[in-house]
Short mmCIF file of C-alpha atoms and ligand atoms in Angstrom, two decimals:
data_model
loop_
_atom_site.label_atom_id
_atom_site.label_comp_id
_atom_site.label_asym_id
_atom_site.label_seq_id
_atom_site.Cartn_x
_atom_site.Cartn_y
_atom_site.Cartn_z
CA UNK A 22 -104.38 36.51 -14.20
CA UNK A 23 -103.02 35.09 -17.40
CA UNK A 24 -99.62 33.49 -18.40
CA UNK A 25 -97.36 34.62 -20.83
CA UNK A 26 -94.68 32.69 -22.08
CA UNK A 27 -92.59 35.09 -24.91
CA UNK A 28 -92.26 37.91 -25.14
CA UNK A 29 -94.21 39.56 -28.06
CA UNK A 30 -97.38 38.79 -25.89
CA UNK A 31 -95.44 40.38 -22.92
CA UNK A 32 -94.73 43.50 -24.87
CA UNK A 33 -98.65 44.07 -25.99
CA UNK A 34 -100.06 42.96 -22.45
CA UNK A 35 -98.55 46.01 -20.92
CA UNK A 36 -98.64 48.05 -23.15
CA UNK A 37 -102.76 48.64 -22.22
CA UNK A 38 -101.99 49.09 -18.78
CA UNK A 39 -99.37 52.12 -19.22
CA UNK A 40 -100.33 54.10 -16.71
CA UNK A 41 -100.37 51.39 -13.84
CA UNK A 42 -97.84 50.78 -11.82
CA UNK A 43 -96.53 47.65 -11.57
CA UNK A 44 -95.65 45.20 -8.87
CA UNK A 45 -92.70 42.03 -9.77
CA UNK A 46 -92.18 39.37 -7.87
CA UNK A 47 -89.60 37.47 -9.13
CA UNK A 48 -89.35 33.37 -8.93
CA UNK A 49 -87.46 30.21 -9.92
CA UNK A 50 -91.24 28.63 -8.61
CA UNK A 51 -91.85 25.95 -7.02
CA UNK A 52 -93.73 28.71 -4.54
CA UNK A 53 -93.71 29.13 -0.83
CA UNK A 54 -95.08 30.34 1.99
CA UNK A 55 -91.99 33.42 1.52
CA UNK A 56 -93.08 34.25 -2.30
CA UNK A 57 -96.76 34.70 -1.18
CA UNK A 58 -95.56 37.23 1.28
CA UNK A 59 -94.39 39.65 -1.05
CA UNK A 60 -97.51 38.78 -4.45
CA UNK A 61 -99.38 40.26 -1.65
CA UNK A 62 -97.50 43.16 -0.94
CA UNK A 63 -97.30 43.62 -4.31
CA UNK A 64 -100.77 43.35 -4.75
CA UNK A 65 -101.73 45.54 -1.84
CA UNK A 66 -99.36 48.09 -3.28
CA UNK A 67 -99.91 48.27 -6.73
CA UNK A 68 -102.90 48.22 -9.80
CA UNK A 69 -101.78 44.95 -11.66
CA UNK A 70 -99.30 42.24 -10.41
CA UNK A 71 -96.41 40.22 -11.97
CA UNK A 72 -94.98 37.61 -10.64
CA UNK A 73 -92.15 35.48 -13.09
CA UNK A 74 -90.93 31.92 -12.85
CA UNK A 75 -88.03 31.61 -14.47
CA UNK A 76 -85.29 28.53 -13.07
CA UNK A 77 -82.35 30.78 -14.52
CA UNK A 78 -79.49 28.46 -15.95
CA UNK A 79 -77.17 31.07 -15.77
CA UNK A 80 -77.05 31.45 -12.31
CA UNK A 81 -76.04 28.05 -11.19
CA UNK A 82 -72.93 26.57 -11.35
CA UNK A 83 -72.10 23.26 -12.72
CA UNK A 84 -71.96 20.65 -10.16
CA UNK A 85 -75.16 22.77 -9.03
CA UNK A 86 -79.63 21.21 -9.30
CA UNK A 87 -80.23 23.89 -11.77
CA UNK A 88 -81.87 19.75 -13.98
CA UNK A 89 -82.72 18.75 -10.24
CA UNK A 90 -84.49 22.74 -8.97
CA UNK A 91 -87.88 21.59 -8.05
CA UNK A 92 -90.08 22.18 -10.32
CA UNK A 93 -94.22 22.50 -9.95
CA UNK A 94 -96.16 25.04 -12.14
CA UNK A 95 -99.45 23.95 -12.11
CA UNK A 96 -100.03 24.22 -8.51
CA UNK A 97 -98.03 28.17 -8.92
CA UNK A 98 -100.12 28.99 -11.19
CA UNK A 99 -102.42 27.53 -8.92
CA UNK A 100 -101.54 29.74 -5.83
CA UNK A 101 -100.45 32.93 -7.57
CA UNK A 102 -104.26 32.85 -8.62
CA UNK A 103 -105.13 33.28 -5.22
CA UNK A 104 -102.85 35.39 -3.57
CA UNK A 105 -104.19 37.94 -6.70
CA UNK A 106 -101.71 37.99 -9.04
CA UNK A 107 -102.46 39.38 -13.09
CA UNK A 108 -99.92 38.08 -15.23
CA UNK A 109 -97.53 35.32 -14.90
CA UNK A 110 -94.18 35.06 -16.93
CA UNK A 111 -93.40 32.08 -17.19
CA UNK A 112 -90.76 31.92 -20.75
CA UNK A 113 -88.19 28.99 -21.63
CA UNK A 114 -84.37 28.89 -21.51
CA UNK A 115 -84.36 29.58 -25.56
CA UNK A 116 -86.49 32.46 -25.43
CA UNK A 117 -85.38 34.53 -22.23
CA UNK A 118 -81.11 32.88 -24.41
CA UNK A 119 -81.95 32.20 -27.58
CA UNK A 120 -79.18 33.34 -28.80
CA UNK A 121 -74.79 32.97 -26.35
CA UNK A 122 -74.57 35.99 -24.52
CA UNK A 123 -72.26 38.77 -26.31
CA UNK A 124 -71.37 40.99 -23.41
CA UNK A 125 -71.54 39.55 -19.24
CA UNK A 126 -72.18 40.97 -16.34
CA UNK A 127 -69.53 41.55 -13.62
CA UNK A 128 -70.41 41.54 -9.97
CA UNK A 129 -67.27 42.78 -8.81
CA UNK A 130 -67.96 44.00 -5.54
CA UNK A 131 -70.54 42.17 -3.29
CA UNK A 132 -69.92 38.97 -3.99
CA UNK A 133 -67.09 36.96 -3.52
CA UNK A 134 -68.57 36.53 0.89
CA UNK A 135 -71.33 34.99 1.81
CA UNK A 136 -73.03 32.20 -0.40
CA UNK A 137 -70.55 33.84 -3.38
CA UNK A 138 -67.53 32.11 -2.16
CA UNK A 139 -68.67 28.80 -2.61
CA UNK A 140 -70.51 29.96 -5.25
CA UNK A 141 -68.93 31.78 -8.81
CA UNK A 142 -70.41 33.65 -10.90
CA UNK A 143 -73.61 33.14 -9.14
CA UNK A 144 -74.40 36.34 -8.41
CA UNK A 145 -73.61 37.65 -11.79
CA UNK A 146 -76.14 35.72 -13.16
CA UNK A 147 -78.51 36.92 -10.97
CA UNK A 148 -78.42 39.94 -12.36
CA UNK A 149 -77.70 39.28 -16.30
CA UNK A 150 -81.21 37.16 -15.51
CA UNK A 151 -83.16 40.34 -13.97
CA UNK A 152 -82.46 43.52 -16.40
CA UNK A 153 -83.91 41.21 -18.93
CA UNK A 154 -86.86 41.12 -16.75
CA UNK A 155 -86.42 44.53 -15.72
CA UNK A 156 -86.30 45.32 -18.51
CA UNK A 157 -89.64 43.02 -20.28
CA UNK A 158 -91.63 43.64 -17.52
CA UNK A 159 -90.86 47.45 -16.24
CA UNK A 160 -92.61 47.88 -12.96
CA UNK A 161 -92.38 50.16 -10.30
CA UNK A 162 -91.67 47.71 -7.36
CA UNK A 163 -89.64 45.35 -7.06
CA UNK A 164 -90.08 41.90 -4.11
CA UNK A 165 -87.30 40.27 -2.95
CA UNK A 166 -86.94 37.97 0.20
CA UNK A 167 -84.46 39.32 2.72
CA UNK A 168 -83.51 35.41 2.99
CA UNK A 169 -81.15 35.57 0.30
CA UNK A 170 -79.54 39.47 1.69
CA UNK A 171 -76.72 38.68 0.18
CA UNK A 172 -78.92 39.28 -3.45
CA UNK A 173 -80.63 40.99 -2.09
CA UNK A 174 -77.80 44.12 -1.06
CA UNK A 175 -76.87 42.80 -4.49
CA UNK A 176 -79.64 44.19 -7.06
CA UNK A 177 -79.68 47.12 -4.18
CA UNK A 178 -76.33 48.12 -5.94
CA UNK A 179 -76.83 47.60 -9.28
CA UNK A 180 -80.41 49.06 -9.32
CA UNK A 181 -78.79 52.71 -8.32
CA UNK A 182 -75.19 52.31 -10.51
CA UNK A 183 -76.94 51.62 -13.49
CA UNK A 184 -80.37 54.59 -12.28
CA UNK A 185 -83.20 51.47 -13.40
CA UNK A 186 -86.48 53.04 -12.05
CA UNK A 187 -87.55 50.93 -9.92
CA UNK A 188 -87.76 50.35 -6.48
CA UNK A 189 -86.66 47.08 -4.83
CA UNK A 190 -88.40 45.88 -1.52
CA UNK A 191 -86.42 44.07 0.66
CA UNK A 192 -89.55 41.80 3.10
CA UNK A 193 -89.32 39.71 5.87
CA UNK A 194 -87.70 35.56 6.16
CA UNK A 195 -90.83 33.85 5.91
CA UNK A 196 -90.98 30.40 8.53
CA UNK A 197 -92.14 27.86 9.33
CA UNK A 198 -94.01 27.53 12.79
CA UNK A 199 -90.59 25.85 14.46
CA UNK A 200 -88.22 29.06 12.71
CA UNK A 201 -86.44 27.38 9.97
CA UNK A 202 -87.24 29.90 6.96
CA UNK A 203 -88.86 28.92 4.36
CA UNK A 204 -86.72 27.45 0.92
CA UNK A 205 -88.27 25.97 -1.99
CA UNK A 206 -85.29 23.54 -1.30
CA UNK A 207 -86.14 22.31 2.32
CA UNK A 208 -88.45 19.49 0.46
CA UNK A 209 -84.26 18.01 0.38
CA UNK A 210 -84.46 18.18 4.28
CA UNK A 211 -84.99 13.98 6.19
CA UNK A 212 -87.55 15.23 8.55
CA UNK A 213 -84.18 14.89 11.50
CA UNK A 214 -82.23 17.75 9.17
CA UNK A 215 -85.27 19.47 9.70
CA UNK A 216 -85.81 19.21 13.70
CA UNK A 217 -82.08 19.88 14.03
CA UNK A 218 -82.18 22.44 11.22
CA UNK A 219 -83.68 25.10 13.68
CA UNK A 220 -80.19 25.21 15.32
CA UNK A 221 -79.97 27.64 12.64
CA UNK A 222 -81.86 30.79 13.16
CA UNK A 223 -82.01 29.54 17.42
CA UNK A 224 -78.12 31.35 16.85
CA UNK A 225 -78.94 33.52 15.20
CA UNK A 226 -81.38 34.87 17.40
CA UNK A 227 -78.83 34.48 19.96
CA UNK A 228 -76.02 36.33 18.65
CA UNK A 229 -78.96 39.49 18.40
CA UNK A 230 -79.56 39.60 22.61
CA UNK A 231 -75.64 39.47 22.46
CA UNK A 232 -75.65 42.25 19.71
CA UNK A 233 -77.98 43.85 21.60
CA UNK A 234 -76.29 43.48 25.83
CA UNK A 235 -73.39 46.10 23.27
CA UNK A 236 -71.48 43.80 26.34
CA UNK A 237 -68.89 41.12 23.44
CA UNK A 238 -67.25 42.17 20.67
CA UNK A 239 -67.65 40.83 16.40
CA UNK A 240 -65.22 37.22 17.43
CA UNK A 241 -66.88 37.07 20.76
CA UNK A 242 -70.24 37.32 19.39
CA UNK A 243 -69.48 34.43 16.66
CA UNK A 244 -67.95 32.53 18.96
CA UNK A 245 -70.83 31.76 21.23
CA UNK A 246 -73.17 31.78 18.22
CA UNK A 247 -71.23 29.15 17.00
CA UNK A 248 -71.48 26.78 20.73
CA UNK A 249 -75.55 27.66 21.07
CA UNK A 250 -75.45 26.41 17.13
CA UNK A 251 -73.22 23.37 17.35
CA UNK A 252 -75.48 22.70 20.99
CA UNK A 253 -77.74 21.11 18.93
CA UNK A 254 -76.77 20.87 15.39
CA UNK A 255 -73.42 18.25 14.02
CA UNK A 256 -72.98 19.55 10.68
CA UNK A 257 -70.50 21.82 9.54
CA UNK A 258 -71.05 25.46 8.81
CA UNK A 259 -70.48 26.25 5.35
CA UNK A 260 -69.95 30.34 6.79
CA UNK A 261 -70.87 32.40 10.03
CA UNK A 262 -70.39 35.98 9.07
CA UNK A 263 -71.34 39.01 10.47
CA UNK A 264 -71.00 41.88 8.29
CA UNK A 265 -71.59 45.25 7.47
CA UNK A 266 -75.19 45.12 5.72
CA UNK A 267 -75.55 46.84 2.83
CA UNK A 268 -71.97 47.29 2.04
CA UNK A 269 -71.14 43.67 3.25
CA UNK A 270 -68.33 44.50 4.99
CA UNK A 271 -66.01 43.28 7.50
CA UNK A 272 -66.07 45.02 10.91
CA UNK A 273 -64.77 44.95 14.08
CA UNK A 274 -67.23 46.62 16.22
CA UNK A 275 -70.98 47.25 15.36
CA UNK A 276 -71.32 50.80 14.72
CA UNK A 277 -74.63 50.35 12.05
CA UNK A 278 -76.00 47.66 10.70
CA UNK A 279 -75.11 44.25 10.32
CA UNK A 280 -76.08 41.05 9.19
CA UNK A 281 -75.17 37.80 10.82
CA UNK A 282 -75.14 35.61 8.11
CA UNK A 283 -75.03 31.13 8.14
CA UNK A 284 -74.61 28.73 6.20
CA UNK A 285 -74.68 25.61 6.61
CA UNK A 286 -74.35 21.86 4.37
CA UNK A 287 -76.93 18.86 5.01
CA UNK A 288 -76.88 15.92 3.00
CA UNK A 289 -78.86 17.05 0.36
CA UNK A 290 -79.24 20.81 1.18
CA UNK A 291 -77.66 24.36 1.33
CA UNK A 292 -79.31 26.25 4.03
CA UNK A 293 -79.28 29.87 4.59
CA UNK A 294 -80.71 31.82 7.17
CA UNK A 295 -79.43 35.74 8.25
CA UNK A 296 -80.81 38.16 10.61
CA UNK A 297 -80.35 42.57 9.65
CA UNK A 298 -79.14 44.08 12.86
CA UNK A 299 -78.95 47.62 13.60
CA UNK A 300 -76.82 48.69 15.61
CA UNK A 301 -79.67 48.42 19.26
CA UNK A 302 -79.43 44.65 18.94
CA UNK A 303 -83.49 45.36 16.91
CA UNK A 304 -84.22 42.59 14.28
CA UNK A 305 -84.63 44.49 11.37
CA UNK A 306 -88.22 43.52 9.25
CA UNK A 307 -88.00 45.38 6.01
CA UNK A 308 -84.71 46.41 3.85
CA UNK A 309 -86.05 48.81 1.46
O1 PAF B 405 -84.70 34.61 -6.01
C1 PAF B 405 -84.98 33.95 -6.67
O2 PAF B 405 -85.64 32.98 -7.07
C2 PAF B 405 -83.38 34.17 -8.11
O3 PAF B 405 -82.06 34.64 -7.74
C3 PAF B 405 -84.17 34.86 -8.42
C4 PAF B 405 -84.32 36.81 -7.90
C5 PAF B 405 -85.74 35.05 -9.73
C6 PAF B 405 -82.84 35.69 -9.66
O4 PAF B 405 -83.30 33.64 -10.76
#
């Protein structure tokens, strides 16, 4: 495994692998099992796997946790090597953004709902950095977790609308034995919060069962999911939504695939989780 922190070396290295399929796992580091499942799939499906580790300032709002976002590059390197990554691309902010940008990319749909509502500009920052990273790495396949389902929907649309030559693969959320979705930000949770946070997935799963039963309309489902969540948890919702997926539009009836998504705010962490559910109530475990 080699670690590269600049564009020249990256270009030189990739020139040697021109005929190979490149699998790419974009991350902000502090790797957990969710990232490792993406790496595993990339290693399985491609000749070469590139992992990027870059905490992208452009996708953090002024009052968000850019400075304190958890970082542990040495630990990440050990894990990446163990799981078969060939190249880690770990640029500095100066390498990625050497000067003030002349252009800006604005996500004009799917961005002002769910997480985008409280994080204006977040997805603009995500697609900007991804455009740069896709151009630098030129991957055949890029792997994303379904936990960030709104990001996945936006990246799918971005790649399609701008004809970017990369396949986007969305893989199942990896969970703790309790059901809590793995996230780099879980380190901010107290033990009590971790226990109560299990009600995120419990209430979403209950929602999937209600969809499967085919007896309730969208409002009734949301009401019941809310009370299920509140049985074990007095944290308030940032959102609880049932939308079409990947279009992320309001629905009154469930006629095609939907996302049931939740965000709650704990003392030091904001947790999100979701299930993507087909019209028969089956939970999808990949979205390509
Ligand atoms: O999901 C993430 O970790 C980030 O949003 C990504 C895709 C690496 C872009 O910075």
